[in-house]
Coordinates of C-alpha atoms in Angstrom, one line a residue:
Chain M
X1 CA 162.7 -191.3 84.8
X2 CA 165.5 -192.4 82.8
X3 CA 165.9 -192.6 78.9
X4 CA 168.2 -194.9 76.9
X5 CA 168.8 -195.4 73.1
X6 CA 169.0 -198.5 71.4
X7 CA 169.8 -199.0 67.3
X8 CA 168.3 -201.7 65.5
X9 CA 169.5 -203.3 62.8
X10 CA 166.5 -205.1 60.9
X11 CA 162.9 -204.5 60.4
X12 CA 162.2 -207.3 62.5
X13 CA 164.2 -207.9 65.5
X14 CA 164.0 -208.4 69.7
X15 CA 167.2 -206.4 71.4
X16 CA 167.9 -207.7 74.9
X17 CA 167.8 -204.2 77.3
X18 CA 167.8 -206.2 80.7
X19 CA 170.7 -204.9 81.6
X20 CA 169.9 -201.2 80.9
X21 CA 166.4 -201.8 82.2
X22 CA 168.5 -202.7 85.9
X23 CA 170.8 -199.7 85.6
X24 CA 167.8 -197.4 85.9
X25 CA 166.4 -199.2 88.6
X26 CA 170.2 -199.0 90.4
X27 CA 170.0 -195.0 89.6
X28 CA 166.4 -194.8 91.1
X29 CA 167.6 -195.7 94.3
X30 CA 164.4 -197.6 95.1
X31 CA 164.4 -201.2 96.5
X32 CA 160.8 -202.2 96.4
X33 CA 158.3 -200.9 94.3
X34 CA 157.5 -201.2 90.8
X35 CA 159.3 -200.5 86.8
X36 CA 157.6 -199.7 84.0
X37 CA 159.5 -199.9 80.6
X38 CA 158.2 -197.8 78.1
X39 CA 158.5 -197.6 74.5
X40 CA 157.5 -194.0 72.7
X41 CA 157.0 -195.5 69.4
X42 CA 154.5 -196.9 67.6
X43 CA 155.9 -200.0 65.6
X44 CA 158.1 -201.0 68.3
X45 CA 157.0 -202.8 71.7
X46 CA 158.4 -204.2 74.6
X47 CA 157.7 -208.0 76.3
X48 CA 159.5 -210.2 78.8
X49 CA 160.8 -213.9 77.3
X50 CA 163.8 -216.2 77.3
X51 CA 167.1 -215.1 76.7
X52 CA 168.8 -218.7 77.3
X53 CA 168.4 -220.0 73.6
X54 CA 168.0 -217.2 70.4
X55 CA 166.7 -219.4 69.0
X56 CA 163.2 -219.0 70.5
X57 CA 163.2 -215.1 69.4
X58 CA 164.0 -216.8 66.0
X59 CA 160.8 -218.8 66.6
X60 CA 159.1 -215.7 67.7
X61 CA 159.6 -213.8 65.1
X62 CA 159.0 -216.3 62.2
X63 CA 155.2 -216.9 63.7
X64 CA 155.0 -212.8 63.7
X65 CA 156.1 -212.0 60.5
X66 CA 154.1 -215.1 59.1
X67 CA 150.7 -214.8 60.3
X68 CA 150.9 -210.4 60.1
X69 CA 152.4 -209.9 56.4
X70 CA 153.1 -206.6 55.5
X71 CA 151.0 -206.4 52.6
X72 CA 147.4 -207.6 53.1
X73 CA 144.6 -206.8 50.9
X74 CA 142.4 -203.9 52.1
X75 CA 145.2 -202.4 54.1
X76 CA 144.9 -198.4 53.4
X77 CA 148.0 -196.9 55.5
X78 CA 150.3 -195.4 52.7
X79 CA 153.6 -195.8 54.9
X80 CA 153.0 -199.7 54.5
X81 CA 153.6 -200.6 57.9
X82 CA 150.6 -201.2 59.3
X83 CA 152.1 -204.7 60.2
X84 CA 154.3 -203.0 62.2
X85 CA 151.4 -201.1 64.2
X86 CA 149.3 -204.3 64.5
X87 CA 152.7 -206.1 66.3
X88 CA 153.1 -203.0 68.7
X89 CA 149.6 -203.7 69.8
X90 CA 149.5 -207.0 70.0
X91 CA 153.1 -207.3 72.2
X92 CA 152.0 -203.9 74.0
X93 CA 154.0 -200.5 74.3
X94 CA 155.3 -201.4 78.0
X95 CA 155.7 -203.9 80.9
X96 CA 155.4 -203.6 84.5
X97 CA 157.8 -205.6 86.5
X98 CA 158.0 -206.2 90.5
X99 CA 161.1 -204.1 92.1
X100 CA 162.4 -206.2 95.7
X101 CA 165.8 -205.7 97.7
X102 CA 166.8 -202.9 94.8
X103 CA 166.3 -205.6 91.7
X104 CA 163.9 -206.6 89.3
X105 CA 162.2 -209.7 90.0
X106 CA 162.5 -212.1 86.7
X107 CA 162.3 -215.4 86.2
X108 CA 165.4 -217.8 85.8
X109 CA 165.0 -217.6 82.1
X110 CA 163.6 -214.3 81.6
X111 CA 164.8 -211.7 79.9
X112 CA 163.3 -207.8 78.9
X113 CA 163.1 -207.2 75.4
X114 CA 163.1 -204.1 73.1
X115 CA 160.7 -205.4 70.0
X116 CA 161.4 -203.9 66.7
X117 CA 158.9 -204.3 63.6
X118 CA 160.1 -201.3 61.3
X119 CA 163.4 -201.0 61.6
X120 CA 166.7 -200.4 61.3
X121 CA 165.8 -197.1 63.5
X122 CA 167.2 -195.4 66.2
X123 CA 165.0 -195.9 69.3
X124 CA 164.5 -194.6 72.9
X125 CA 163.0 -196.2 76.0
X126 CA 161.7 -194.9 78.7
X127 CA 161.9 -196.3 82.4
X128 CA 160.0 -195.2 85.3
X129 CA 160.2 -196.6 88.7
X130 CA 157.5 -196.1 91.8
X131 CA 158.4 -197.3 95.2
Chain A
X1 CA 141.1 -192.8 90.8
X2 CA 139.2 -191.4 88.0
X3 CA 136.5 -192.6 86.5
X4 CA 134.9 -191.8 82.7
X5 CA 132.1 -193.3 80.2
X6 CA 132.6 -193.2 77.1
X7 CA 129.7 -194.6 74.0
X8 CA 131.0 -196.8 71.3
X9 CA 128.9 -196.8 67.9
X10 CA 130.2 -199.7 66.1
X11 CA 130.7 -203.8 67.0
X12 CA 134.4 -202.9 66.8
X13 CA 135.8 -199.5 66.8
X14 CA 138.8 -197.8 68.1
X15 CA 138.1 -194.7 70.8
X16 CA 141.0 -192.2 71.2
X17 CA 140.5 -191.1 74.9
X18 CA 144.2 -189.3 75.3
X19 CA 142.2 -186.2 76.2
X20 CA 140.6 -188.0 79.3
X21 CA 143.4 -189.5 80.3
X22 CA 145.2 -185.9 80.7
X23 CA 142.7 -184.7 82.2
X24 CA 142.4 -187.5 85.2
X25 CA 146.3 -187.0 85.3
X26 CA 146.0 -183.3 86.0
X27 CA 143.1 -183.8 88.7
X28 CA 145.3 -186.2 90.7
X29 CA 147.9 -183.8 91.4
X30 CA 150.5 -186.4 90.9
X31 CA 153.6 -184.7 88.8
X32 CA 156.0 -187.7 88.7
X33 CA 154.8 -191.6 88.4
X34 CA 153.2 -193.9 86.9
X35 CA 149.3 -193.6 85.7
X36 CA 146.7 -196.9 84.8
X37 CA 144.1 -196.7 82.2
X38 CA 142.3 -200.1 83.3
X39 CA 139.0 -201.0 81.0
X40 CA 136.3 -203.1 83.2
X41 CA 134.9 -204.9 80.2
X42 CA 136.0 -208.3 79.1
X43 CA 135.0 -207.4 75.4
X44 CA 136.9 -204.3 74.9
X45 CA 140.5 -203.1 75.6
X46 CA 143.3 -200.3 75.9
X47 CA 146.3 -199.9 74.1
X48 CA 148.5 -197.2 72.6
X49 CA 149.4 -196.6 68.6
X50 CA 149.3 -193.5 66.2
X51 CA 146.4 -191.3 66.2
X52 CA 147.6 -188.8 63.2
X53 CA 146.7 -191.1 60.1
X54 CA 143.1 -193.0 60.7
X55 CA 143.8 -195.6 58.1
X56 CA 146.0 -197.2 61.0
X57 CA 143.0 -197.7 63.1
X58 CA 141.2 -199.4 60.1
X59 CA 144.6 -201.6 59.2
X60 CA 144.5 -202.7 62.8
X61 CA 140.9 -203.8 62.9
X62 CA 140.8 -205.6 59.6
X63 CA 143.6 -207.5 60.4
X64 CA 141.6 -208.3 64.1
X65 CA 138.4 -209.1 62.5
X66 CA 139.6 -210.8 59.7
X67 CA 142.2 -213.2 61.9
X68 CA 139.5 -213.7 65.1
X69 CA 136.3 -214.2 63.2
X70 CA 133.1 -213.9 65.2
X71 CA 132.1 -217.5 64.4
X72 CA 134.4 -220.5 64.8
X73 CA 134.1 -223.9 64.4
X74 CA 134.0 -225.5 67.6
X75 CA 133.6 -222.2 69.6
X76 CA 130.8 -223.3 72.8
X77 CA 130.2 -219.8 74.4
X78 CA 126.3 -218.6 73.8
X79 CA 126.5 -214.9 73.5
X80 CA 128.2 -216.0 70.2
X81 CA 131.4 -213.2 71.3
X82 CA 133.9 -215.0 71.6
X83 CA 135.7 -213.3 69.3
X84 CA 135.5 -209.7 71.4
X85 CA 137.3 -211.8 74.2
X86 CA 140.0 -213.1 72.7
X87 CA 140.7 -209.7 71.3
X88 CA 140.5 -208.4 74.7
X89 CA 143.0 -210.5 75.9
X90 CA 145.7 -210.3 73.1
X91 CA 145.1 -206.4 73.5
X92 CA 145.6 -206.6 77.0
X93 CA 142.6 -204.7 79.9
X94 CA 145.1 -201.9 80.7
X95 CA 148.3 -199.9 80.0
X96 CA 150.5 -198.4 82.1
X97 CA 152.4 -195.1 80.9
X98 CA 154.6 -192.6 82.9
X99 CA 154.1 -189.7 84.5
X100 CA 156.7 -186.8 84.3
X101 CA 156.6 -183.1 85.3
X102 CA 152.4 -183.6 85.4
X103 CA 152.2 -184.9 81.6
X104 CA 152.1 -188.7 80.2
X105 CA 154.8 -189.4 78.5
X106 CA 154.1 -190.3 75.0
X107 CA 155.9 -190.5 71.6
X108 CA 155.0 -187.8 69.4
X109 CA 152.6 -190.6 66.9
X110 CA 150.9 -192.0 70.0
X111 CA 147.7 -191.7 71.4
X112 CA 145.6 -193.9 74.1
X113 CA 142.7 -195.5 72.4
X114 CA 139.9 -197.5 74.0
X115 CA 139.0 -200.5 72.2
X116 CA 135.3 -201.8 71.5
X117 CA 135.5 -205.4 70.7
X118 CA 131.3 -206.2 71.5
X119 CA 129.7 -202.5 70.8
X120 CA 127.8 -200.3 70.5
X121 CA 127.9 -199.9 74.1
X122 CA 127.8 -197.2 76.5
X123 CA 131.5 -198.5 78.6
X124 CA 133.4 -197.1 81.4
X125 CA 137.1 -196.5 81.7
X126 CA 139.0 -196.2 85.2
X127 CA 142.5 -194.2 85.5
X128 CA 144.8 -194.1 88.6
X129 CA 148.0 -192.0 89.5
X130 CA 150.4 -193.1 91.8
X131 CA 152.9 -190.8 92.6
Chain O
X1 CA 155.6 -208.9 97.8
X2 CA 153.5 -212.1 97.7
X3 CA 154.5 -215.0 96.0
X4 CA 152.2 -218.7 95.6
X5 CA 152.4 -221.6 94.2
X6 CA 149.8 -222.8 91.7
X7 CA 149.4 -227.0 90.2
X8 CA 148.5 -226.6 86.4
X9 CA 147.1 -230.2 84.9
X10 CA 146.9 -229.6 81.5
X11 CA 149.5 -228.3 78.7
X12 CA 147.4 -225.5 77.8
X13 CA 145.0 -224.2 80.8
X14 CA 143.6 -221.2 82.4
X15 CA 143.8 -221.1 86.4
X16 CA 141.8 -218.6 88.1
X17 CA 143.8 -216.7 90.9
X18 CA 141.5 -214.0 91.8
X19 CA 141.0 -215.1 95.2
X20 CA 144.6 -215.4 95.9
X21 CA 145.7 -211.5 94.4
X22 CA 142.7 -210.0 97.1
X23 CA 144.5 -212.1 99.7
X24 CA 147.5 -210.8 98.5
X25 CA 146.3 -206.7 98.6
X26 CA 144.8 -207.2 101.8
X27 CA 147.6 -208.5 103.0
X28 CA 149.7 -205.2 102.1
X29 CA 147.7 -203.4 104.4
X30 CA 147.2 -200.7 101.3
X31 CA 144.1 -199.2 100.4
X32 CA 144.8 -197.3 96.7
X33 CA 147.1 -197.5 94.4
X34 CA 148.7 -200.1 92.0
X35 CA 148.4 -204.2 92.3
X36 CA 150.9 -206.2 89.7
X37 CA 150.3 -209.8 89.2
X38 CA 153.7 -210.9 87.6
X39 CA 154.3 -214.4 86.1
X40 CA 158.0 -215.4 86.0
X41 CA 157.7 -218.3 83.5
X42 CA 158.4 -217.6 79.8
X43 CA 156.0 -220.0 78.6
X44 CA 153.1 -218.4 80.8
X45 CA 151.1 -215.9 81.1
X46 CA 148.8 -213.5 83.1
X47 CA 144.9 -211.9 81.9
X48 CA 142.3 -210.7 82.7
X49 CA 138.4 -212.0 81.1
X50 CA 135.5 -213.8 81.9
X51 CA 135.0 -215.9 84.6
X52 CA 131.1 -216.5 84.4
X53 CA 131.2 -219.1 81.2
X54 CA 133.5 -221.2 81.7
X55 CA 132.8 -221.8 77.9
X56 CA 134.8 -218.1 76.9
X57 CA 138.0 -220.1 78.5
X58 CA 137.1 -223.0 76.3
X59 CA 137.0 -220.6 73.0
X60 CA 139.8 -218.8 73.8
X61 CA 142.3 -222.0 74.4
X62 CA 140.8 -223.3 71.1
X63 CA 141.6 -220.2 69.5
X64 CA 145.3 -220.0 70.8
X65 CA 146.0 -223.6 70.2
X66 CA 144.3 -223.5 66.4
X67 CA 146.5 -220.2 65.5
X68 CA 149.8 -220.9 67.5
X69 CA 150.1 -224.7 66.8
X70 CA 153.0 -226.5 68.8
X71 CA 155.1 -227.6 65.4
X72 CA 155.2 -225.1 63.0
X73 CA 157.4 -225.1 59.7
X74 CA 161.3 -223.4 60.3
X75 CA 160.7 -223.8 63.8
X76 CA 164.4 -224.3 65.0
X77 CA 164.2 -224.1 69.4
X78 CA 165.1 -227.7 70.4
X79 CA 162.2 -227.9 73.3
X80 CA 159.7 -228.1 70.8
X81 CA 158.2 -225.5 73.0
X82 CA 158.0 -222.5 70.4
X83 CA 154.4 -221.8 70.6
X84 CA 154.0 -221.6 74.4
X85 CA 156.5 -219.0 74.0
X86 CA 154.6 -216.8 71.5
X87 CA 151.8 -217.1 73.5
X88 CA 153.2 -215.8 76.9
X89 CA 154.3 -213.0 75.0
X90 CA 150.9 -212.0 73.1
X91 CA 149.3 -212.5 76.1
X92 CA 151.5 -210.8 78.3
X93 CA 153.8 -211.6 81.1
X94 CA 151.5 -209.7 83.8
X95 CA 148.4 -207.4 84.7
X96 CA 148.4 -204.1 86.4
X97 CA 145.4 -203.7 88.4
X98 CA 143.9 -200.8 90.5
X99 CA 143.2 -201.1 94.0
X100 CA 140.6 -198.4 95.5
X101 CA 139.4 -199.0 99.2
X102 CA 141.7 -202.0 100.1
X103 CA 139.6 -204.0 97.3
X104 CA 141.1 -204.5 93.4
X105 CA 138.7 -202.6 90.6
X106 CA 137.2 -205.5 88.7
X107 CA 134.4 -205.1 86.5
X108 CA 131.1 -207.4 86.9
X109 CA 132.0 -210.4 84.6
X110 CA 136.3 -209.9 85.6
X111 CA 138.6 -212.3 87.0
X112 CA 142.5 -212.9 87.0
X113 CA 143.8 -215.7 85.4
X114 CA 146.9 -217.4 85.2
X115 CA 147.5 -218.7 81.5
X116 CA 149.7 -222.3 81.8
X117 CA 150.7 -222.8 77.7
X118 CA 153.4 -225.6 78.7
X119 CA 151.9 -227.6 81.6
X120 CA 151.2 -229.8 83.3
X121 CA 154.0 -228.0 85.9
X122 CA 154.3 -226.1 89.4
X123 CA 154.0 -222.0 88.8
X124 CA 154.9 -219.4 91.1
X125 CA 152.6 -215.7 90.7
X126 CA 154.1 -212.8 92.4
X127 CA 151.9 -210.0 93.4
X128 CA 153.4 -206.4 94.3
X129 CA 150.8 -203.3 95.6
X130 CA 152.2 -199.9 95.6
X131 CA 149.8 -197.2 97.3

């Protein structure tokens, strides 16, 4: 397993970690299997979109922190991030990508993402690969 | 592969089964991989978020109920559930943590909760460990 | 691995595939472990739900569609393609499936689908099993 830090910068934001996400998979030494990134917290995900154009995580985002507020009436949880919780289900703590010929299989357009909803914070992810 | 039951007592409700999933992990032997908790329901779902403060769990579900009403204009399906299957879906049926040194992985806040989207039911939960 | 192509007619449309990810596992020759079914389009997506009604597909597509509506205000990517994009990522770019006796683990009313949110177009599905 291998472990990496990342520091956000907003409440809201999507960090690119492809790059980090294949240097595990280099250090596993495994060519065809599977990768599971993994993210310990619980107002944070991970997901898998474009990284051609920021301006769809713009997009993203915008819906997100439109249709989940932060304040909503009946909400109980005293740390007021409870939007933040409802995001990290909603996207999902992980993803599970295809390993072939020592690489993770993506899409021409796809990119793996880091999904912050209470930041700025200092974050970990975790990354396991199978074979 | 592993497999549990677990009774829901409420139309929605939020099960923490961490415990079970543990245990499954332990039985398989498996110290290092990756481990599945797949739901066989297409009403409920699995996820991961914080299991210290309950008012998360009850944030969470208004915001499901409130945004995926059970009736909808235009909605066609006769068990009038609709609802529990959308949620299913955005939850997602499974997760997929990572196994190190015989343990889950998992951020000091998180727990593995099944969710009941259509209950009370009496529901089954499967977990496998690859190695 | 095992790629194949699927023919989407519709902008927004859910494809069943579940015949083609058994083909895929008995294929692999393995009888238990892990079966990803990985989607390598960003404006797509993978489940799992119903495949009894076909009226639960129906709700769920009018659901999406309602909530995620293609032109939304402050809506800046230049494809006009902004909600097929949320979508793939609530929905999720792939399933993880367990596979026990050569067969995958579905329950009763479960079948996979792929989730076309920017069709009509030609997809490619990539399934890996790991025992």
């Amino acid at each position: 397993m291998t472990t990496f830090r990342i520091q956000t910068s907003a409440r809201n934001q999507f960090v690119e970690i492809t790059d980090q996400v294949r240097d595990a998979i280099t250090a596993s030494g495994i060519s065809s299997g599977l990768c599971v990134v993994y993210c310990p917290h619980t107002t944070a995900a991970i997901t898998v979109n474009e990284n051609a154009d920021p301006d769809v995580v713009h997009d993203m985002l915008l819906y997100l922190n439109k249709t989940i507020p932060q304040n909503q009436t009946g909400f109980r949880h005293a740390e007021e991030n409870s939007d933040s919780h409802i995001k990290a289900s909603l996207v999902g703590p992980s993803v599970t990508l295809i390993v072939e010929d020592g690489e993770i299989v993506l899409g021409r357009w796809q990119g793996v993402y880091f999904c912050e909803f209470d930041g700025p914070r200092t974050r970990k992810v975790m990354v396991q690969v199978v074979g």
